[in-house]
Amino acid sequence: MKKVFSLLFIFCCLVSPSFGQDNRPHGMMEADLPHFFLDILNFPSDSEGVSRLDMYIQVPYEMLSFVKSDEQFRASYEVTIDVFDKDKNLVNEKLWTENITTEAYNESVSPTTGKTSQKTLLLKPADYDVIVQIRDVETKKLSQVRRAIKVREFTGSLSMSDIMVVRQMNEEGDKRVIVPNIAATIGSDPQMIPFFFEVRSTKVPVEAKFVLALSSKIGIVVRNDTLKKTITKPKQSCFMNISSNALLAGEYTVEVKAFVPDSSDS
């Protein structure tokens, strides 16, 4: 399982990830609005014959037109997700409207503040084209991202989801809420970069070893981490970390391999 991303140190570290084995940059936009951020993660599902796509969309406030009303600033935008198969047939579509209200003008023009949406799709394993479009209700201007994705079939005694770059984790009661780094930015100060993935196992308990390697564009491993974990449930969360200390700007690949007794690498 691999993931490619870039580190661009200016005032922050910009991570532009693509998931699975594909290179899917955040750019490639056909737009007359500033960009938004899109993350698509492929997970095993609990339904037969389909896999789960979790789609995260973050829209910076600076790309929207806010209107002042009753001492508040308001904006609305429409979101459209279209999924096409290899024959260009529309196989799934989602449409909705997001509304934003803030009392602070500085927040309404902020490039670092934004609204996050999440949608989940269940799709049969295959290759698809995904188009996500943002339309500002006030100005009617559009921003669009096209992404080619491969929905994987999770087979074998042990399988892993795509890798998520984690921004933060919150505890809500007995649940741990994972907030993805959709914009894929990290601070320029040295820090640990957390990654999350989900493991599915047909046999429990099983002792597994996960090896994470961070490689430069020319294939040199610059960071690594090892996690030994007892998989006690058919579906289990895993977290691994690497340090950003002394990493230079450039494109990197994160790869996680799983090793279990009497099993081939995942």
Short mmCIF file of C-alpha atoms in Angstrom, two decimals:
data_model
loop_
_atom_site.label_atom_id
_atom_site.label_comp_id
_atom_site.label_asym_id
_atom_site.label_seq_id
_atom_site.Cartn_x
_atom_site.Cartn_y
_atom_site.Cartn_z
CA MET A 1 0.00 0.00 0.00
CA LYS A 2 1.58 3.25 -1.14
CA LYS A 3 0.81 6.94 -1.01
CA VAL A 4 2.59 9.76 -2.82
CA PHE A 5 2.75 13.30 -1.44
CA SER A 6 4.83 16.46 -1.69
CA LEU A 7 6.51 18.57 0.94
CA LEU A 8 6.80 22.24 -0.03
CA PHE A 9 8.34 24.26 2.78
CA ILE A 10 7.51 27.94 2.54
CA PHE A 11 5.66 29.01 5.67
CA CYS A 12 4.08 25.61 6.00
CA CYS A 13 4.44 22.13 4.62
CA LEU A 14 2.06 21.36 1.78
CA VAL A 15 1.19 17.72 1.36
CA SER A 16 -0.47 16.72 -1.90
CA PRO A 17 -1.44 13.08 -1.45
CA SER A 18 -2.84 10.46 -3.76
CA PHE A 19 -4.04 7.15 -2.54
CA GLY A 20 -3.52 3.52 -3.38
CA GLN A 21 -1.24 3.02 -6.37
CA ASP A 22 -2.42 6.06 -8.35
CA ASN A 23 -0.98 9.57 -8.59
CA ARG A 24 -3.90 11.93 -8.16
CA PRO A 25 -2.75 15.52 -7.61
CA HIS A 26 -4.91 18.08 -5.85
CA GLY A 27 -4.63 20.35 -8.89
CA MET A 28 -5.95 19.59 -12.35
CA MET A 29 -8.77 22.10 -11.88
CA GLU A 30 -10.98 23.70 -14.46
CA ALA A 31 -12.17 26.70 -12.53
CA ASP A 32 -12.91 30.38 -12.29
CA LEU A 33 -12.77 30.20 -8.47
CA PRO A 34 -9.73 29.59 -6.25
CA HIS A 35 -9.08 25.96 -5.45
CA PHE A 36 -10.61 23.70 -2.83
CA PHE A 37 -9.15 20.54 -1.34
CA LEU A 38 -10.26 16.97 -1.95
CA ASP A 39 -9.30 13.72 -0.24
CA ILE A 40 -10.65 10.33 -1.38
CA LEU A 41 -9.97 7.27 0.76
CA ASN A 42 -10.75 3.66 -0.15
CA PHE A 43 -11.83 1.35 2.69
CA PRO A 44 -13.28 -2.16 2.90
CA SER A 45 -17.03 -2.06 3.46
CA ASP A 46 -19.39 -4.20 5.49
CA SER A 47 -21.52 -4.85 2.39
CA GLU A 48 -20.95 -7.70 -0.04
CA GLY A 49 -19.38 -6.91 -3.42
CA VAL A 50 -18.66 -3.22 -2.84
CA SER A 51 -15.92 -1.09 -1.30
CA ARG A 52 -16.30 2.18 0.57
CA LEU A 53 -15.10 5.57 -0.63
CA ASP A 54 -14.87 8.30 1.98
CA MET A 55 -14.72 11.69 0.29
CA TYR A 56 -13.58 14.80 2.19
CA ILE A 57 -14.02 18.27 0.69
CA GLN A 58 -12.60 21.41 2.29
CA VAL A 59 -13.61 24.79 0.89
CA PRO A 60 -11.52 27.78 2.07
CA TYR A 61 -13.62 30.80 2.95
CA GLU A 62 -11.47 33.01 0.71
CA MET A 63 -12.90 31.33 -2.40
CA LEU A 64 -16.47 32.28 -1.48
CA SER A 65 -18.45 35.50 -1.75
CA PHE A 66 -19.80 36.52 1.68
CA VAL A 67 -22.71 38.93 2.02
CA LYS A 68 -23.16 40.99 5.18
CA SER A 69 -26.58 40.66 6.75
CA ASP A 70 -27.68 41.57 10.30
CA GLU A 71 -24.07 42.06 11.46
CA GLN A 72 -23.13 38.63 10.12
CA PHE A 73 -21.38 37.46 6.99
CA ARG A 74 -23.14 34.69 5.07
CA ALA A 75 -22.15 32.51 2.12
CA SER A 76 -23.58 29.44 0.41
CA TYR A 77 -22.20 27.02 -2.13
CA GLU A 78 -23.47 23.97 -3.99
CA VAL A 79 -21.50 20.74 -4.13
CA THR A 80 -21.87 18.13 -6.87
CA ILE A 81 -20.11 14.76 -6.94
CA ASP A 82 -20.37 12.74 -10.15
CA VAL A 83 -18.86 9.27 -10.54
CA PHE A 84 -18.42 7.78 -14.03
CA ASP A 85 -17.35 4.26 -14.99
CA LYS A 86 -14.82 3.49 -17.72
CA ASP A 87 -17.61 3.66 -20.34
CA LYS A 88 -18.50 7.21 -19.21
CA ASN A 89 -21.76 6.09 -17.61
CA LEU A 90 -22.89 8.04 -14.55
CA VAL A 91 -23.00 5.46 -11.74
CA ASN A 92 -23.40 7.73 -8.70
CA GLU A 93 -24.23 11.36 -8.02
CA LYS A 94 -24.60 13.46 -4.89
CA LEU A 95 -25.75 17.09 -4.70
CA TRP A 96 -26.20 19.34 -1.68
CA THR A 97 -25.84 22.93 -0.46
CA GLU A 98 -23.59 24.17 2.34
CA ASN A 99 -24.34 27.38 4.28
CA ILE A 100 -21.80 29.39 6.28
CA THR A 101 -22.31 32.16 8.83
CA THR A 102 -19.59 34.09 10.65
CA GLU A 103 -19.49 37.33 12.62
CA ALA A 104 -15.85 38.07 11.78
CA TYR A 105 -14.92 39.71 8.48
CA ASN A 106 -11.32 38.47 8.76
CA GLU A 107 -12.60 34.91 8.95
CA SER A 108 -14.75 35.38 5.85
CA VAL A 109 -11.65 36.14 3.73
CA SER A 110 -9.31 33.70 5.44
CA PRO A 111 -7.32 31.22 3.28
CA THR A 112 -6.76 28.98 6.32
CA THR A 113 -10.36 28.78 7.57
CA GLY A 114 -12.79 26.61 5.66
CA LYS A 115 -15.80 24.32 5.79
CA THR A 116 -15.36 20.56 5.59
CA SER A 117 -17.87 18.12 4.12
CA GLN A 118 -17.76 14.32 4.10
CA LYS A 119 -19.68 11.93 1.90
CA THR A 120 -19.48 8.14 1.65
CA LEU A 121 -20.04 6.13 -1.52
CA LEU A 122 -20.30 2.37 -1.97
CA LEU A 123 -18.92 1.22 -5.32
CA LYS A 124 -18.02 -2.03 -6.98
CA PRO A 125 -14.26 -2.56 -7.41
CA ALA A 126 -13.32 -0.94 -10.74
CA ASP A 127 -11.77 2.16 -12.29
CA TYR A 128 -13.77 5.38 -12.10
CA ASP A 129 -13.57 9.07 -12.91
CA VAL A 130 -14.76 11.38 -10.13
CA ILE A 131 -15.71 15.01 -10.74
CA VAL A 132 -16.31 17.28 -7.76
CA GLN A 133 -17.71 20.75 -8.46
CA ILE A 134 -18.18 23.74 -6.16
CA ARG A 135 -20.56 26.52 -7.24
CA ASP A 136 -20.75 29.79 -5.30
CA VAL A 137 -24.46 30.62 -4.94
CA GLU A 138 -23.84 34.39 -4.87
CA THR A 139 -21.49 34.74 -7.86
CA LYS A 140 -22.40 31.53 -9.76
CA LYS A 141 -18.67 30.90 -10.26
CA LEU A 142 -17.37 27.33 -10.40
CA SER A 143 -14.39 25.32 -9.25
CA GLN A 144 -13.91 21.73 -10.33
CA VAL A 145 -11.55 18.84 -9.58
CA ARG A 146 -11.32 15.69 -11.69
CA ARG A 147 -9.81 12.56 -10.20
CA ALA A 148 -9.20 9.09 -11.67
CA ILE A 149 -9.57 6.49 -8.94
CA LYS A 150 -9.29 2.74 -8.62
CA VAL A 151 -11.72 1.19 -6.16
CA ARG A 152 -9.93 -1.82 -4.77
CA GLU A 153 -11.23 -5.28 -3.92
CA PHE A 154 -10.14 -6.15 -0.41
CA THR A 155 -9.37 -9.87 -0.41
CA GLY A 156 -7.05 -12.19 1.45
CA SER A 157 -6.73 -13.00 5.12
CA LEU A 158 -5.48 -9.47 5.87
CA SER A 159 -6.04 -6.25 3.93
CA MET A 160 -5.42 -2.55 4.51
CA SER A 161 -7.28 0.58 3.52
CA ASP A 162 -5.77 3.67 1.92
CA ILE A 163 -3.59 5.85 4.13
CA MET A 164 -4.99 9.00 5.73
CA VAL A 165 -2.80 11.93 6.74
CA VAL A 166 -4.19 12.91 10.16
CA ARG A 167 -4.60 16.52 11.26
CA GLN A 168 -5.92 15.82 14.75
CA MET A 169 -7.76 13.28 16.86
CA ASN A 170 -10.60 14.15 19.23
CA GLU A 171 -12.24 12.11 21.98
CA GLU A 172 -16.03 12.33 21.94
CA GLY A 173 -17.34 10.14 24.74
CA ASP A 174 -16.17 6.60 24.07
CA LYS A 175 -15.38 7.36 20.43
CA ARG A 176 -12.18 8.60 18.85
CA VAL A 177 -12.87 11.04 16.02
CA ILE A 178 -10.14 11.27 13.40
CA VAL A 179 -9.87 14.57 11.54
CA PRO A 180 -8.07 14.19 8.19
CA ASN A 181 -5.54 16.67 6.88
CA ILE A 182 -7.59 17.42 3.77
CA ALA A 183 -5.63 20.50 2.76
CA ALA A 184 -2.55 18.38 3.51
CA THR A 185 -0.57 21.12 5.21
CA ILE A 186 1.72 20.76 8.20
CA GLY A 187 3.68 23.39 10.10
CA SER A 188 7.24 24.20 9.11
CA ASP A 189 8.44 23.39 12.65
CA PRO A 190 9.69 19.80 13.14
CA GLN A 191 6.84 17.56 14.20
CA MET A 192 5.46 14.06 13.98
CA ILE A 193 3.26 13.39 10.97
CA PRO A 194 0.54 10.87 11.91
CA PHE A 195 -0.95 8.38 9.46
CA PHE A 196 -4.06 6.25 9.85
CA PHE A 197 -5.24 3.12 8.06
CA GLU A 198 -7.77 0.39 8.72
CA VAL A 199 -6.94 -3.31 8.85
CA ARG A 200 -9.38 -6.10 8.03
CA SER A 201 -8.51 -9.65 9.07
CA THR A 202 -10.40 -12.91 8.52
CA LYS A 203 -8.49 -14.51 11.41
CA VAL A 204 -8.34 -13.14 14.94
CA PRO A 205 -6.33 -12.86 17.00
CA VAL A 206 -3.26 -12.55 14.78
CA GLU A 207 0.14 -10.97 15.39
CA ALA A 208 1.01 -8.51 12.64
CA LYS A 209 3.97 -6.27 11.93
CA PHE A 210 3.50 -3.09 9.89
CA VAL A 211 6.52 -1.42 8.32
CA LEU A 212 6.22 2.18 7.11
CA ALA A 213 8.82 3.62 4.75
CA LEU A 214 9.04 7.21 3.54
CA SER A 215 11.00 7.46 0.30
CA SER A 216 12.21 10.42 -1.74
CA LYS A 217 11.29 10.89 -5.39
CA ILE A 218 14.41 8.99 -6.45
CA GLY A 219 13.56 6.05 -4.20
CA ILE A 220 15.83 6.66 -1.22
CA VAL A 221 14.23 5.72 2.11
CA VAL A 222 14.56 8.75 4.40
CA ARG A 223 12.25 7.71 7.25
CA ASN A 224 10.81 4.46 8.57
CA ASP A 225 8.70 3.18 11.42
CA THR A 226 7.63 -0.26 12.63
CA LEU A 227 4.44 -1.16 14.47
CA LYS A 228 3.83 -4.57 16.04
CA LYS A 229 0.17 -5.06 16.81
CA THR A 230 -2.14 -7.87 17.81
CA ILE A 231 -5.20 -7.75 15.58
CA THR A 232 -8.02 -8.74 17.92
CA LYS A 233 -11.03 -7.66 15.81
CA PRO A 234 -12.05 -8.25 12.19
CA LYS A 235 -11.85 -4.44 11.71
CA GLN A 236 -9.12 -2.55 13.53
CA SER A 237 -7.60 0.95 13.36
CA CYS A 238 -3.85 1.49 13.12
CA PHE A 239 -1.77 4.64 13.57
CA MET A 240 1.86 5.24 12.60
CA ASN A 241 4.08 8.32 12.71
CA ILE A 242 7.11 9.80 11.02
CA SER A 243 9.08 12.92 11.90
CA SER A 244 9.21 15.88 9.53
CA ASN A 245 12.46 17.07 11.11
CA ALA A 246 15.07 17.97 8.45
CA LEU A 247 12.89 16.81 5.53
CA LEU A 248 13.56 18.83 2.40
CA ALA A 249 10.94 20.11 0.00
CA GLY A 250 10.03 17.56 -2.64
CA GLU A 251 7.88 14.57 -3.50
CA TYR A 252 7.81 11.59 -1.18
CA THR A 253 6.14 8.19 -1.15
CA VAL A 254 4.78 6.58 2.00
CA GLU A 255 4.44 2.81 1.81
CA VAL A 256 3.09 0.50 4.50
CA LYS A 257 3.63 -3.26 4.32
CA ALA A 258 2.04 -5.84 6.61
CA PHE A 259 3.73 -9.05 7.68
CA VAL A 260 1.77 -11.84 9.35
CA PRO A 261 2.70 -15.51 9.97
CA ASP A 262 2.14 -17.78 6.98
CA SER A 263 0.98 -14.89 4.81
CA SER A 264 2.43 -12.94 1.91
CA ASP A 265 3.11 -9.19 2.18
CA SER A 266 0.11 -6.86 1.93
#
